[in-house]
XYZ file of N, CA, C and O in Angstrom:
768
model
N -26.336 19.779 36.210
C -25.586 20.450 35.166
C -24.086 20.485 35.502
O -23.262 20.182 34.676
N -23.748 20.848 36.744
C -22.349 20.912 37.158
C -21.702 19.535 37.121
O -20.561 19.391 36.721
N -22.465 18.487 37.514
C -21.924 17.127 37.505
C -21.634 16.688 36.071
O -20.615 16.060 35.802
N -22.512 17.030 35.137
C -22.300 16.699 33.727
C -21.031 17.378 33.203
O -20.247 16.786 32.472
N -20.809 18.630 33.581
C -19.633 19.370 33.156
C -18.354 18.718 33.705
O -17.379 18.552 33.001
N -18.383 18.311 34.977
C -17.219 17.664 35.591
C -16.931 16.336 34.915
O -15.788 16.003 34.643
N -17.973 15.571 34.594
C -17.797 14.292 33.900
C -17.163 14.526 32.537
O -16.270 13.799 32.129
N -17.619 15.544 31.824
C -17.053 15.862 30.515
C -15.579 16.236 30.640
O -14.743 15.768 29.877
N -15.232 17.051 31.627
C -13.839 17.438 31.845
C -12.994 16.203 32.154
O -11.900 16.035 31.626
N -13.500 15.300 32.988
C -12.761 14.082 33.329
C -12.531 13.232 32.088
O -11.452 12.684 31.886
N -13.524 13.104 31.211
C -13.363 12.327 29.991
C -12.318 12.971 29.084
O -11.464 12.297 28.537
N -12.363 14.286 28.941
C -11.387 14.971 28.102
C -9.979 14.773 28.654
O -9.031 14.588 27.907
N -9.845 14.773 29.958
C -8.547 14.550 30.568
C -8.040 13.152 30.240
O -6.872 12.959 29.959
N -8.937 12.160 30.249
C -8.523 10.800 29.924
C -8.030 10.688 28.488
O -7.033 10.060 28.214
N -8.727 11.296 27.541
C -8.341 11.134 26.154
C -7.113 11.968 25.802
O -6.247 11.511 25.090
N -7.021 13.154 26.298
C -5.889 14.007 25.976
C -4.706 13.707 26.888
O -3.567 13.801 26.485
N -4.960 13.301 28.117
C -3.916 13.064 29.095
C -2.973 11.936 28.738
O -1.916 11.801 29.330
N -3.331 11.096 27.775
C -2.475 9.973 27.391
C -1.118 10.448 26.893
O -0.151 9.714 26.948
N -1.048 11.671 26.433
C 0.197 12.172 25.863
C 1.324 12.296 26.891
O 2.470 12.372 26.527
N 1.002 12.304 28.172
C 2.016 12.492 29.199
C 2.336 11.218 29.968
O 3.100 11.243 30.896
N 1.756 10.096 29.605
C 1.903 8.881 30.385
C 2.470 7.732 29.555
O 2.656 7.847 28.360
N 2.715 6.605 30.208
C 3.260 5.436 29.528
C 2.210 4.346 29.311
O 2.534 3.281 28.828
N 0.953 4.616 29.647
C -0.122 3.630 29.502
C -1.274 4.227 28.711
O -1.652 5.381 28.920
N -1.826 3.418 27.809
C -3.022 3.788 27.058
C -4.116 2.805 27.450
O -3.929 1.589 27.349
N -5.233 3.330 27.917
C -6.359 2.505 28.351
C -7.339 2.315 27.194
O -7.318 3.087 26.223
N -8.231 1.306 27.281
C -9.167 1.028 26.180
C -10.064 2.205 25.798
O -10.485 2.306 24.669
N -10.349 3.101 26.728
C -11.203 4.246 26.415
C -10.405 5.443 25.897
O -10.946 6.526 25.749
N -9.118 5.243 25.616
C -8.271 6.328 25.142
C -7.786 6.053 23.717
O -7.749 4.912 23.271
N -7.390 7.120 23.060
C -6.806 7.033 21.719
C -5.507 7.826 21.712
O -5.381 8.832 22.410
N -4.577 7.360 20.907
C -3.341 8.109 20.681
C -3.439 8.666 19.269
O -3.573 7.899 18.305
N -3.410 9.967 19.148
C -3.579 10.616 17.855
C -2.289 11.345 17.472
O -1.360 11.474 18.271
N -2.252 11.820 16.253
C -1.118 12.577 15.745
C -0.798 13.730 16.699
O -1.690 14.462 17.112
N 0.462 13.861 17.085
C 0.874 14.917 18.000
C 0.941 14.469 19.451
O 1.487 15.177 20.284
N 0.385 13.296 19.765
C 0.465 12.751 21.117
C 1.471 11.616 21.149
O 1.694 10.946 20.144
N 2.071 11.393 22.307
C 2.990 10.274 22.475
C 2.767 9.631 23.838
O 2.187 10.240 24.734
N 3.219 8.400 23.949
C 3.350 7.736 25.240
C 4.840 7.689 25.535
O 5.635 7.416 24.632
N 5.227 7.933 26.766
C 6.630 7.946 27.161
C 6.815 6.908 28.262
O 6.007 6.842 29.194
N 7.873 6.113 28.161
C 8.122 5.099 29.183
C 8.320 5.756 30.548
O 8.655 6.942 30.638
N 8.080 4.978 31.582
C 8.045 5.502 32.945
C 9.276 6.315 33.321
O 9.176 7.358 33.948
N 10.464 5.871 32.920
C 11.693 6.598 33.251
C 12.213 7.443 32.095
O 13.413 7.737 32.026
N 11.325 7.793 31.163
C 11.648 8.720 30.076
C 12.720 8.189 29.121
O 13.493 8.962 28.567
N 12.773 6.863 28.907
C 13.788 6.280 28.034
C 13.282 6.209 26.598
O 13.976 6.616 25.658
N 12.066 5.681 26.395
C 11.503 5.515 25.056
C 10.185 6.262 24.926
O 9.500 6.520 25.915
N 9.855 6.565 23.675
C 8.621 7.281 23.359
C 8.009 6.635 22.127
O 8.718 6.172 21.228
N 6.690 6.579 22.082
C 5.985 6.048 20.914
C 4.962 7.069 20.439
O 4.316 7.744 21.255
N 4.857 7.197 19.122
C 3.883 8.101 18.534
C 3.987 8.034 17.021
O 4.725 7.218 16.459
N 3.260 8.894 16.362
C 3.311 8.964 14.904
C 4.442 9.907 14.496
O 4.646 10.952 15.109
N 5.174 9.535 13.462
C 6.310 10.331 13.022
C 6.429 10.260 11.499
O 5.865 9.373 10.857
N 7.168 11.190 10.941
C 7.515 11.188 9.518
C 9.037 11.122 9.432
O 9.723 12.024 9.906
N 9.570 10.050 8.838
C 11.034 9.904 8.807
C 11.698 10.809 7.774
O 11.186 10.998 6.669
N 12.842 11.351 8.152
C 13.642 12.142 7.214
C 12.843 13.243 6.558
O 12.171 14.034 7.211
N 12.862 13.254 5.233
C 12.162 14.278 4.453
C 10.791 13.806 3.979
O 10.112 14.511 3.244
N 10.380 12.618 4.390
C 9.104 12.057 3.968
C 7.936 12.783 4.626
O 8.041 13.279 5.751
N 6.824 12.844 3.929
C 5.593 13.379 4.493
C 4.695 12.260 5.002
O 3.701 12.504 5.686
N 5.036 11.012 4.655
C 4.251 9.857 5.108
C 4.477 9.660 6.602
O 5.527 9.987 7.140
N 3.447 9.095 7.255
C 3.516 8.913 8.712
C 3.527 7.437 9.071
O 2.930 6.604 8.401
N 4.182 7.173 10.192
C 4.294 5.815 10.706
C 4.156 5.870 12.221
O 4.451 6.895 12.836
N 3.726 4.756 12.811
C 3.742 4.637 14.260
C 5.069 4.015 14.632
O 5.419 2.944 14.121
N 5.833 4.679 15.494
C 7.154 4.172 15.827
C 7.540 4.404 17.264
O 6.909 5.178 17.986
N 8.592 3.703 17.662
C 9.191 3.866 18.984
C 10.593 4.428 18.770
O 11.325 3.950 17.907
N 10.949 5.441 19.555
C 12.275 6.039 19.449
C 12.791 6.366 20.849
O 12.040 6.385 21.819
N 14.107 6.618 20.912
C 14.686 7.071 22.175
C 14.187 8.481 22.460
O 14.239 9.348 21.592
N 13.720 8.714 23.669
C 13.178 10.026 24.046
C 14.225 11.121 23.894
O 13.929 12.207 23.420
N 15.480 10.823 24.257
C 16.524 11.856 24.198
C 17.056 12.070 22.780
O 17.681 13.101 22.517
N 16.857 11.110 21.881
C 17.285 11.258 20.480
C 16.165 10.761 19.565
O 16.189 9.639 19.085
N 15.167 11.608 19.311
C 13.979 11.193 18.559
C 14.254 10.731 17.132
O 13.415 10.053 16.537
N 15.413 11.061 16.582
C 15.716 10.619 15.223
C 16.196 9.162 15.186
O 16.369 8.602 14.106
N 16.389 8.533 16.348
C 16.798 7.127 16.404
C 15.558 6.282 16.666
O 15.176 6.027 17.814
N 14.909 5.869 15.588
C 13.686 5.062 15.665
C 14.089 3.594 15.747
O 14.871 3.112 14.933
N 13.549 2.872 16.739
C 13.950 1.484 16.964
C 12.883 0.467 16.552
O 13.159 -0.728 16.481
N 11.668 0.924 16.290
C 10.591 0.004 15.902
C 9.529 0.777 15.133
O 9.220 1.920 15.478
N 9.002 0.163 14.073
C 7.944 0.780 13.273
C 6.821 -0.234 13.092
O 7.055 -1.363 12.649
N 5.612 0.170 13.432
C 4.462 -0.737 13.348
C 4.023 -0.952 11.896
O 3.984 -2.080 11.418
N 3.688 0.098 11.235
C 3.066 0.029 9.911
C 4.067 0.296 8.791
O 3.770 1.000 7.839
N 5.218 -0.336 8.858
C 6.270 -0.027 7.882
C 5.873 -0.387 6.455
O 6.395 0.170 5.503
N 4.933 -1.314 6.275
C 4.447 -1.666 4.940
C 3.196 -0.887 4.540
O 2.696 -1.056 3.432
N 2.675 -0.089 5.456
C 1.429 0.636 5.209
C 1.562 2.087 5.677
O 1.023 2.459 6.719
N 2.266 2.915 4.908
C 2.434 4.315 5.312
C 1.110 5.068 5.329
O 0.174 4.721 4.602
N 1.041 6.074 6.161
C -0.156 6.898 6.305
C 0.088 8.199 5.552
O 1.101 8.870 5.772
N -0.812 8.556 4.663
C -0.632 9.778 3.871
C -0.835 11.009 4.749
O -1.523 10.951 5.771
N -0.252 12.139 4.344
C -0.370 13.367 5.143
C -1.809 13.846 5.315
O -2.119 14.564 6.248
N -2.706 13.447 4.406
C -4.103 13.884 4.502
C -4.923 13.059 5.484
O -6.046 13.415 5.812
N -4.361 11.939 5.966
C -5.089 11.075 6.884
C -4.830 11.474 8.339
O -3.780 12.032 8.657
N -5.805 11.160 9.194
C -5.690 11.435 10.634
C -5.639 10.098 11.374
O -6.669 9.551 11.755
N -4.433 9.551 11.591
C -4.326 8.230 12.217
C -4.661 8.245 13.708
O -4.431 9.238 14.396
N -5.206 7.107 14.159
C -5.550 6.921 15.563
C -5.084 5.533 15.975
O -5.385 4.549 15.301
N -4.338 5.441 17.070
C -3.963 4.157 17.659
C -4.901 3.897 18.817
O -5.118 4.769 19.654
N -5.459 2.670 18.860
C -6.381 2.335 19.938
C -6.394 0.832 20.187
O -5.885 0.051 19.382
N -6.962 0.448 21.322
C -7.173 -0.957 21.647
C -8.609 -1.280 21.236
O -9.548 -0.629 21.693
N -8.768 -2.279 20.368
C -10.111 -2.638 19.908
C -10.857 -3.438 20.970
O -10.272 -3.883 21.959
N -12.148 -3.652 20.739
C -12.979 -4.386 21.698
C -12.490 -5.809 21.939
O -12.679 -6.363 22.994
N -11.873 -6.420 20.926
C -11.409 -7.804 21.072
C -9.915 -7.877 21.404
O -9.255 -8.847 21.092
N -9.394 -6.844 22.028
C -8.024 -6.777 22.548
C -6.964 -6.781 21.456
O -5.863 -7.258 21.668
N -7.271 -6.269 20.299
C -6.253 -6.087 19.275
C -5.795 -4.636 19.307
O -6.537 -3.749 19.695
N -4.591 -4.433 18.884
C -4.046 -3.087 18.761
C -4.259 -2.674 17.308
O -3.930 -3.440 16.400
N -4.809 -1.498 17.086
C -5.174 -1.121 15.730
C -4.880 0.354 15.466
O -5.012 1.191 16.351
N -4.418 0.625 14.233
C -4.300 1.995 13.741
C -5.393 2.169 12.706
O -5.472 1.394 11.739
N -6.232 3.159 12.916
C -7.301 3.436 11.970
C -7.192 4.876 11.486
O -6.586 5.725 12.134
N -7.793 5.117 10.336
C -7.960 6.465 9.814
C -9.336 6.494 9.178
O -9.577 5.763 8.210
N -10.231 7.265 9.750
C -11.615 7.224 9.304
C -12.182 5.853 9.615
O -12.134 5.388 10.745
N -12.667 5.168 8.595
C -13.201 3.812 8.777
C -12.245 2.746 8.268
O -12.557 1.570 8.269
N -11.062 3.167 7.845
C -10.086 2.229 7.287
C -9.100 1.756 8.349
O -8.581 2.555 9.133
N -8.835 0.445 8.342
C -7.804 -0.112 9.209
C -6.482 -0.039 8.452
O -6.348 -0.586 7.359
N -5.505 0.637 9.035
C -4.187 0.788 8.417
C -3.261 -0.331 8.866
O -2.488 -0.873 8.087
N -3.349 -0.690 10.145
C -2.469 -1.707 10.724
C -3.196 -2.372 11.876
O -3.942 -1.716 12.607
N -2.988 -3.681 12.016
C -3.649 -4.453 13.059
C -2.656 -5.414 13.678
O -1.950 -6.125 12.961
N -2.582 -5.427 14.996
C -1.745 -6.386 15.721
C -2.671 -7.309 16.493
O -3.362 -6.866 17.411
N -2.709 -8.569 16.090
C -3.570 -9.533 16.761
C -2.943 -9.981 18.065
O -1.804 -10.434 18.091
N -3.704 -9.888 19.141
C -3.200 -10.347 20.433
C -3.358 -11.858 20.537
O -4.172 -12.460 19.846
N -2.572 -12.447 21.402
C -2.588 -13.901 21.556
C -3.778 -14.376 22.380
O -4.110 -15.547 22.365
N -4.402 -13.474 23.105
C -5.578 -13.830 23.894
C -6.383 -12.568 24.190
O -5.883 -11.452 24.088
N -7.624 -12.772 24.590
C -8.492 -11.655 24.945
C -8.236 -11.315 26.414
O -8.230 -12.190 27.272
N -7.992 -10.062 26.678
C -7.767 -9.590 28.049
C -9.045 -8.923 28.553
O -9.698 -8.199 27.806
N -9.383 -9.157 29.804
C -10.610 -8.563 30.351
C -10.461 -7.059 30.561
O -11.419 -6.314 30.460
N -9.256 -6.612 30.848
C -9.003 -5.195 31.066
C -7.664 -4.821 30.415
O -6.670 -4.607 31.100
N -7.629 -4.753 29.069
C -6.352 -4.540 28.378
C -5.841 -3.108 28.503
O -6.616 -2.157 28.505
N -4.526 -2.990 28.630
C -3.864 -1.683 28.585
C -2.616 -1.816 27.722
O -2.002 -2.876 27.663
N -2.273 -0.747 27.051
C -1.066 -0.690 26.230
C -0.032 0.104 27.001
O -0.329 1.179 27.523
N 1.192 -0.442 27.079
C 2.222 0.202 27.884
C 3.548 0.184 27.140
O 3.925 -0.821 26.548
N 4.255 1.309 27.156
C 5.612 1.357 26.620
C 6.561 1.214 27.811
O 6.488 1.977 28.775
N 7.399 0.192 27.749
C 8.317 -0.101 28.851
C 9.652 0.613 28.641
O 9.992 1.013 27.527
N 10.429 0.728 29.691
C 11.751 1.349 29.607
C 12.725 0.529 28.771
O 13.785 1.013 28.402
N 12.372 -0.711 28.448
C 13.191 -1.552 27.571
C 12.950 -1.223 26.098
O 13.677 -1.694 25.230
N 11.903 -0.437 25.812
C 11.522 -0.160 24.430
C 10.466 -1.117 23.923
O 10.048 -1.022 22.776
N 10.026 -2.035 24.754
C 9.005 -3.007 24.373
C 7.630 -2.388 24.573
O 7.309 -1.901 25.663
N 6.821 -2.404 23.525
C 5.431 -1.964 23.601
C 4.605 -3.204 23.884
O 4.649 -4.173 23.126
N 3.876 -3.210 25.002
C 3.172 -4.420 25.423
C 1.694 -4.154 25.644
O 1.298 -3.080 26.101
N 0.902 -5.149 25.294
C -0.528 -5.152 25.570
C -0.733 -6.180 26.675
O -0.394 -7.354 26.501
N -1.198 -5.741 27.829
C -1.343 -6.613 28.993
C -2.749 -6.518 29.555
O -3.478 -5.566 29.284
N -3.094 -7.523 30.348
C -4.345 -7.487 31.089
C -4.055 -6.797 32.411
O -3.299 -7.310 33.232
N -4.628 -5.651 32.613
C -4.375 -4.848 33.800
C -4.863 -5.529 35.076
O -4.454 -5.173 36.166
N -5.737 -6.521 34.933
C -6.294 -7.217 36.094
C -5.499 -8.468 36.456
O -5.746 -9.090 37.472
N -4.565 -8.881 35.604
C -3.848 -10.127 35.841
C -2.380 -9.847 36.127
O -1.727 -9.111 35.394
N -1.875 -10.452 37.185
C -0.450 -10.315 37.491
C 0.306 -11.595 37.148
O 1.519 -11.636 37.235
N -0.422 -12.631 36.729
C 0.222 -13.919 36.459
C 0.406 -14.203 34.981
O 1.297 -14.943 34.606
N -0.439 -13.633 34.141
C -0.337 -13.914 32.714
C 0.697 -12.997 32.069
O 0.931 -11.879 32.526
N 1.295 -13.484 30.993
C 2.272 -12.688 30.260
C 1.584 -11.662 29.380
O 0.421 -11.317 29.574
N 2.317 -11.208 28.398
C 1.792 -10.201 27.489
C 0.826 -10.830 26.481
O 1.092 -11.901 25.941
N -0.262 -10.131 26.199
C -1.183 -10.571 25.152
C -0.575 -10.291 23.771
O -0.867 -10.970 22.795
N 0.286 -9.277 23.714
C 1.009 -8.911 22.487
C 2.198 -8.066 22.916
O 2.124 -7.333 23.895
N 3.318 -8.164 22.169
C 4.475 -7.309 22.451
C 5.240 -7.021 21.166
O 5.357 -7.868 20.285
N 5.757 -5.812 21.078
C 6.510 -5.405 19.888
C 7.803 -6.194 19.741
O 8.293 -6.372 18.628
N 8.374 -6.689 20.843
C 9.606 -7.472 20.758
C 9.407 -8.753 19.945
O 10.380 -9.332 19.468
N 8.175 -9.206 19.779
C 7.901 -10.375 18.930
C 7.915 -10.012 17.446
O 7.876 -10.894 16.592
N 7.942 -8.730 17.133
C 7.891 -8.260 15.744
C 8.979 -7.205 15.521
O 8.682 -6.040 15.268
N 10.249 -7.603 15.605
C 11.329 -6.621 15.453
C 11.333 -6.021 14.043
O 10.864 -6.654 13.093
N 11.831 -4.813 13.926
C 11.951 -4.202 12.601
C 13.416 -4.173 12.184
O 13.849 -5.058 11.469
N 14.197 -3.199 12.645
C 15.592 -3.134 12.203
C 16.587 -2.934 13.341
O 17.775 -2.787 13.102
N 16.114 -2.929 14.584
C 16.995 -2.639 15.713
C 16.843 -3.706 16.789
O 15.732 -4.000 17.218
N 17.970 -4.244 17.229
C 17.980 -5.216 18.328
C 18.128 -4.455 19.636
O 19.060 -3.656 19.788
N 17.197 -4.659 20.541
C 17.250 -4.028 21.857
C 17.487 -5.089 22.922
O 17.101 -6.248 22.737
N 18.115 -4.721 24.044
C 18.321 -5.693 25.121
C 16.984 -6.298 25.558
O 16.007 -5.585 25.759
N 16.958 -7.624 25.662
C 15.738 -8.333 26.052
C 15.003 -8.956 24.885
O 14.146 -9.813 25.076
N 15.323 -8.538 23.661
C 14.711 -9.150 22.474
C 15.301 -10.538 22.274
O 16.483 -10.752 22.520
N 14.473 -11.451 21.827
C 14.933 -12.805 21.552
C 14.779 -13.071 20.053
O 13.695 -12.904 19.510
N 15.862 -13.467 19.414
C 15.794 -13.874 18.014
C 15.569 -15.379 18.014
O 16.272 -16.119 18.694
N 14.576 -15.844 17.278
C 14.157 -17.238 17.330
C 14.032 -17.811 15.930
O 13.588 -17.137 15.005
N 14.431 -19.043 15.790
C 14.148 -19.815 14.580
C 13.648 -21.163 15.077
O 14.423 -22.027 15.450
N 12.348 -21.324 15.157
C 11.742 -22.530 15.702
C 10.811 -23.121 14.655
O 9.652 -22.723 14.543
N 11.340 -24.056 13.878
C 10.548 -24.667 12.813
C 9.353 -25.442 13.350
O 8.326 -25.549 12.690
N 9.491 -26.016 14.560
C 8.397 -26.800 15.126
C 7.167 -25.947 15.421
O 6.040 -26.389 15.232
N 7.360 -24.745 15.911
C 6.221 -23.881 16.228
C 5.945 -22.861 15.119
O 5.071 -22.024 15.255
N 6.693 -22.939 14.040
C 6.517 -22.042 12.900
C 6.705 -20.575 13.301
O 6.005 -19.688 12.840
N 7.656 -20.336 14.225
C 7.971 -18.987 14.681
C 9.321 -18.589 14.108
O 10.288 -19.334 14.215
N 9.364 -17.447 13.491
C 10.622 -16.932 12.964
C 10.647 -15.434 13.205
O 9.712 -14.725 12.844
N 11.699 -14.947 13.826
C 11.876 -13.518 14.045
C 13.137 -13.096 13.305
O 14.146 -13.786 13.359
N 13.050 -11.983 12.626
C 14.215 -11.454 11.929
C 14.074 -9.946 11.811
O 12.991 -9.391 11.988
N 15.186 -9.299 11.544
C 15.200 -7.853 11.362
C 15.531 -7.538 9.912
O 16.308 -8.252 9.283
N 14.900 -6.477 9.406
C 15.175 -6.014 8.047
C 15.477 -4.526 8.080
O 14.807 -3.766 8.774
N 16.483 -4.146 7.301
C 16.862 -2.736 7.218
C 15.727 -1.909 6.624
O 14.806 -2.444 6.015
N 15.823 -0.601 6.823
C 14.919 0.319 6.147
C 15.336 0.396 4.675
O 16.513 0.194 4.342
N 14.416 0.766 3.806
C 14.740 0.990 2.399
C 15.668 2.191 2.248
O 16.624 2.158 1.487
N 15.388 3.254 3.008
C 16.220 4.462 3.009
C 15.942 5.229 4.302
O 14.993 4.898 5.016
N 16.720 6.272 4.594
C 16.442 7.055 5.808
C 15.062 7.723 5.800
O 14.548 8.087 6.853
N 14.462 7.857 4.633
C 13.133 8.459 4.512
C 12.024 7.420 4.399
O 10.845 7.780 4.312
N 12.377 6.139 4.363
C 11.396 5.086 4.102
C 11.686 3.840 4.943
O 12.617 3.087 4.642
N 10.884 3.605 6.000
C 11.134 2.448 6.857
C 10.608 1.118 6.308
O 10.702 0.100 6.990
N 10.078 1.111 5.096
C 9.620 -0.164 4.534
C 10.817 -1.116 4.418
O 11.961 -0.671 4.340
N 10.578 -2.436 4.431
C 11.687 -3.401 4.437
C 12.674 -3.188 3.292
O 12.303 -3.075 2.131
N 13.944 -3.137 3.667
C 15.017 -2.924 2.700
C 15.668 -4.231 2.269
O 15.080 -5.303 2.376
N 16.917 -4.139 1.827
C 17.619 -5.278 1.236
C 18.369 -6.153 2.234
O 18.756 -7.261 1.901
N 18.593 -5.672 3.434
C 19.436 -6.412 4.367
C 18.608 -7.077 5.460
O 17.729 -6.453 6.055
N 18.916 -8.347 5.720
C 18.169 -9.153 6.687
C 19.130 -9.743 7.704
O 20.211 -10.211 7.344
N 18.712 -9.719 8.970
C 19.458 -10.383 10.031
C 18.518 -11.404 10.651
O 17.430 -11.057 11.122
N 18.923 -12.691 10.611
C 18.096 -13.708 11.244
C 18.951 -14.886 11.679
O 20.083 -15.070 11.204
N 18.404 -15.659 12.570
C 19.051 -16.870 13.074
C 18.546 -18.043 12.250
O 17.340 -18.180 12.051
N 19.458 -18.877 11.778
C 19.060 -20.064 11.052
C 19.690 -21.279 11.708
O 20.889 -21.292 11.958
N 18.863 -22.258 11.987
C 19.356 -23.511 12.530
C 19.436 -24.505 11.377
O 18.413 -24.913 10.828
N 20.627 -24.872 10.979
C 20.716 -25.868 9.929
C 20.268 -27.221 10.481
O 20.516 -27.556 11.624
N 19.566 -27.966 9.649
C 19.086 -29.287 10.078
C 20.232 -30.286 10.157
O 21.303 -30.084 9.585
N 20.010 -31.340 10.910
C 20.997 -32.405 10.987
C 20.939 -33.193 9.679
O 19.887 -33.489 9.157
N 22.068 -33.550 9.166
C 21.954 -34.301 7.941
C 23.184 -34.692 7.375
O 24.122 -35.018 7.124
């Protein structure tokens, strides 16, 4: 009986304890009111409501100035105030926001990791890595999907051969992070 109680306490610590760390493990969830904070307290990720909006989004912001959001995951898919969003790592190493049985946002990883972990870095990059591998790169990273803010270490790319294009788009308004009217991107004009 005592061992069962200790196991239960340890599990609760794992699920709730994510709010104080910079890593989310596959058996953990990030829920409304919890955040991950980068190791040196530079960036924080969690669910937020911008400005006067009641809609929720998963975003990354500076820990010391939470109103400066630098990345938004579900900018095209806002979460209503009645929903209870959950960020988690799926069985096939995808990053997913769910509410009930509905998928709100999905980030497909480039490969399946045997032991995936989600980590917010001091650069502001949210990365999905294989915790068992020190040689492979990121399975997924937020720097590959910029929203409206350029951070040091981000690469803007226009590679027609690999069909890769990265660009930034303004927010619609301070209350709405959906894509706005202004675009910043690199264009390589063809020879001709």
